[in-house]
Structures are given as C-alpha cells and as structure tokens.
Tab-separated table of C-alpha atoms and ligand atoms in Angstrom:
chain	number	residue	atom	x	y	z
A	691	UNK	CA	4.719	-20.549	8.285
A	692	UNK	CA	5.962	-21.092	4.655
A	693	UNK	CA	7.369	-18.495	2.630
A	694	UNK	CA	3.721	-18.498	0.391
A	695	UNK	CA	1.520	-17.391	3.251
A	696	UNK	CA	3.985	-14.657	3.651
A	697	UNK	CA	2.847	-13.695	0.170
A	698	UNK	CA	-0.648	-14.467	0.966
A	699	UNK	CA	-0.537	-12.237	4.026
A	700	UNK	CA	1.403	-9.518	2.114
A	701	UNK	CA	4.368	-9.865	4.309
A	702	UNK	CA	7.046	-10.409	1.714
A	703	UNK	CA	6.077	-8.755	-2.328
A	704	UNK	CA	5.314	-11.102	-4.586
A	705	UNK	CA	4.581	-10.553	-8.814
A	706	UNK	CA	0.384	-11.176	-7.964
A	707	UNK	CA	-1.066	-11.894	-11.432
A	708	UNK	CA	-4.579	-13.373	-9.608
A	709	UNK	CA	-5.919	-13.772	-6.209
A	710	UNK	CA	-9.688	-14.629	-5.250
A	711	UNK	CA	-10.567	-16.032	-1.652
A	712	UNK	CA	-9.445	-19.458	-2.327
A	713	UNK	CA	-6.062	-19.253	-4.569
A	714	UNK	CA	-3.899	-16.689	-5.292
A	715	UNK	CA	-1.482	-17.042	-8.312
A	716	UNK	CA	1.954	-15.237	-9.079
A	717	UNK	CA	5.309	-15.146	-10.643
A	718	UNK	CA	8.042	-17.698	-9.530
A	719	UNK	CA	10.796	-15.455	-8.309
A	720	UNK	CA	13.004	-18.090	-10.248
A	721	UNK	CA	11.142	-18.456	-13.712
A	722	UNK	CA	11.700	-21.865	-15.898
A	723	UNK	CA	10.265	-20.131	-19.177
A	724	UNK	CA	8.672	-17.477	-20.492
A	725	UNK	CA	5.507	-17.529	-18.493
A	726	UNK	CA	6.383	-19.294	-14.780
A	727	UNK	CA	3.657	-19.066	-12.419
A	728	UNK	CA	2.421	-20.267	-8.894
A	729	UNK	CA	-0.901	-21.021	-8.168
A	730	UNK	CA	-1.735	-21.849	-4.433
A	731	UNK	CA	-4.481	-22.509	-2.548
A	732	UNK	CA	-4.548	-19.638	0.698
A	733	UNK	CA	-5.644	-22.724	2.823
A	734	UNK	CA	-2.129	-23.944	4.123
A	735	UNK	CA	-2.281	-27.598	2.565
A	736	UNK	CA	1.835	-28.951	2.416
A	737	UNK	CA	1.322	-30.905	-0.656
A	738	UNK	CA	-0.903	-33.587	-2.529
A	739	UNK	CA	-0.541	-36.015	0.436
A	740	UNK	CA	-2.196	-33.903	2.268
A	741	UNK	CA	-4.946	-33.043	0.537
A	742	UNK	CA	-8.561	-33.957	2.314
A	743	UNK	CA	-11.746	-35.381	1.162
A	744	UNK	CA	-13.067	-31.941	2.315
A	745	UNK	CA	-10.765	-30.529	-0.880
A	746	UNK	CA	-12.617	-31.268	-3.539
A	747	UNK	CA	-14.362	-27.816	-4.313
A	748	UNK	CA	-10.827	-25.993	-3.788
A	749	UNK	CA	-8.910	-28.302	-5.750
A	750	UNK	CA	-11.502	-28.237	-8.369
A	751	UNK	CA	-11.661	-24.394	-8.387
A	752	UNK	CA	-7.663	-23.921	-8.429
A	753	UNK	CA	-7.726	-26.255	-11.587
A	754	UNK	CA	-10.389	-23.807	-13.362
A	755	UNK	CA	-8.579	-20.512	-12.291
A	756	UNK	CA	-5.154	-22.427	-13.927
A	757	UNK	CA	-6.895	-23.050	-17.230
A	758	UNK	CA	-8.214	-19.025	-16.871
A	759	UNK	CA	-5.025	-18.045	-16.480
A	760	UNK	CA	-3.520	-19.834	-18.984
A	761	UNK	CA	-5.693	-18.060	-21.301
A	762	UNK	CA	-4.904	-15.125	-19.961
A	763	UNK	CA	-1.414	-15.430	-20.443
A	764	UNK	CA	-1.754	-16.170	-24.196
A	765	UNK	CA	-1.024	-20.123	-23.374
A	766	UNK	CA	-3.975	-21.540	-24.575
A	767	UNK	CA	-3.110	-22.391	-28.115
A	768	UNK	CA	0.603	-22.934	-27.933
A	769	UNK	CA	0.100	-24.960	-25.093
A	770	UNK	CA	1.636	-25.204	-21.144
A	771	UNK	CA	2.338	-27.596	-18.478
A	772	UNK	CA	1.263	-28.089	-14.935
A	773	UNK	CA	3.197	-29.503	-12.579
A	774	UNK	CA	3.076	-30.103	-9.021
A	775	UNK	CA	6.251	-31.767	-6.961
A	776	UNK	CA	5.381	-33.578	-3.867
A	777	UNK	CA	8.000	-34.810	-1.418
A	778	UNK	CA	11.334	-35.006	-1.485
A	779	UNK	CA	11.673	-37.096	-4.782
A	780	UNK	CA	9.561	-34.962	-6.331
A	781	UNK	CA	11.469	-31.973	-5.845
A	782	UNK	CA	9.214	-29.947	-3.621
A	783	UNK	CA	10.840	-27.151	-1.843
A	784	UNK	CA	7.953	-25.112	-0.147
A	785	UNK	CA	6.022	-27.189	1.864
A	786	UNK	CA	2.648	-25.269	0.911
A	787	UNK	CA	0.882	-27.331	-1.769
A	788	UNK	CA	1.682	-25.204	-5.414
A	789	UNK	CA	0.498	-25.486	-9.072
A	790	UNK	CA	3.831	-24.506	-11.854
A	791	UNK	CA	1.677	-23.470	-14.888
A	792	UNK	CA	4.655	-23.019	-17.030
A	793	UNK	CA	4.526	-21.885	-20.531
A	794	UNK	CA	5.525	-19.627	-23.843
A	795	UNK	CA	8.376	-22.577	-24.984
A	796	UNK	CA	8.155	-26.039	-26.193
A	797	UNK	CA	9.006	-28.022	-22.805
A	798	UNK	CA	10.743	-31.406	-23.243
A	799	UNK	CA	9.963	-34.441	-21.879
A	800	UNK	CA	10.763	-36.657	-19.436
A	801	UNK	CA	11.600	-34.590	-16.770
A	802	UNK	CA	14.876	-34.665	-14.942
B	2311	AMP	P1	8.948	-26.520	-5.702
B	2311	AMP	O1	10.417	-26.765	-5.914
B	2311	AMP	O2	8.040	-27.321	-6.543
B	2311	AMP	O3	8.605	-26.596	-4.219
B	2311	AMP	O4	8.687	-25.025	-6.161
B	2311	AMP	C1	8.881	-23.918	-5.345
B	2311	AMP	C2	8.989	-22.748	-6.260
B	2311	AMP	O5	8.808	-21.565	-5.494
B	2311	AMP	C3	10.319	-22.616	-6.979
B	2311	AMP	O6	10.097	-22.634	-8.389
B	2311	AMP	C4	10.851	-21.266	-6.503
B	2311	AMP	O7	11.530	-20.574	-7.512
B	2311	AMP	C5	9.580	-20.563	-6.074
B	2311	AMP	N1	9.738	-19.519	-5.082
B	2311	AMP	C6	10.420	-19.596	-3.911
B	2311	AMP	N2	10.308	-18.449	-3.237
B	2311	AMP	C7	9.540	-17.617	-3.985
B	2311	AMP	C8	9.069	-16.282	-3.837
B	2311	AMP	N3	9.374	-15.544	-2.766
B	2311	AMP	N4	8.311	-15.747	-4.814
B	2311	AMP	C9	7.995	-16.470	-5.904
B	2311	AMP	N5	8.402	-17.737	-6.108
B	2311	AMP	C10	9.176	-18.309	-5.166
C-alpha cells in the first residue's frame, strides 16, 4: 500500500482540497510553487504504464476535475502545468499513478 491510499483511506492527514468517488486531489507535502497539488485516481493504478483500456472514463474524468481545480485555484488565466512522472527516469517516487497541477509562477522550461 502506497503512502496515497493512506490518504485516501484517511490513515495519514493530508491538505484535501477535492475528493469525489473517483479522484481525490490535495496539497504536495513538498510544494514546487505557489499552488502544488496532487490529483489521484482512488483506484490504485502505479503509473501511466499501467493504465487499462478499461481507464478511459477515469482518466477522462481526473483530467476535467484538474482543469476545475485549476479554476478554482485562480490558475486559469495565468496559466499552470501538469505533469505526471512515470518510472524511474521520470522521476516518480510514489508508485500510485498522480497528476502535479502546479501553478501561481511562471515555470521554465525544459525540465531538469
Ligand atoms: P513523484 O516524484 O512524481 O512521484 O511525486 C510524488 C510527490 O508526492 C512529491 O511531490 C512529494 O512531495 C509528494 N508527497 C509525498 N508524500 C506526500 C504526502 N504525505 N502528502 C502530500 N504529498 C506527498
């Protein structure tokens, strides 16, 4: 069990900003800017690569309730980024598949 169904499950507190019965969304405990949220799907999916066929609906939902909260937090106009590591190359440390929706400062590019 990953640290993100402990937060799902209530078993460790986490910043909740959203939660319906498909995602839940909250505050990364380490933020990267301003606004620095996590939005997960409560189905234990590791990362992209494991993402079914059967997905579609949730991944298309989770997409919606990132633009909704993106409004929400005043990104909208200014503009945000989504990211998503997968693997080891990509940086992913919790193997439970997670949307960054980061936000409130102009965010360079490439990445490291
Ligand atoms: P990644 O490196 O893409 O796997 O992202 C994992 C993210 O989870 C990191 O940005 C961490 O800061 C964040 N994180 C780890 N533990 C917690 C927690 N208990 N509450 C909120 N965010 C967390």
């Amino acid at each position: 069990m990953t640290i993100f169904t402990k937060i799902i499950n209530r078993e460790i507190p986490a910043d909740i900003v959203y939660e319906d019965d498909q995602c839940i969304a909250f505050r990364d405990v380490s933020p990267q800017a301003p606004v620095h949220i996590l939005v997960i799907p409560k189905k234990p999916i590791v990362n992209v690569e494991n993402i079914g066929d059967e997905d579609q609906m949730l991944i298309g939902h989770i997409w919606l309730r990132i633009r909704d909260i993106a409004r929400t937090e005043g990104l909208s106009e200014s503009g945000y980024r989504v990211v998503v590591n997968c693997g080891a190359d990509g940086g992913q440390s919790v193997d439970h598949l997670h949307y960054h929706v980061l936000g409130g400062r102009p965010l360079s590019w490439p990445p490291g």
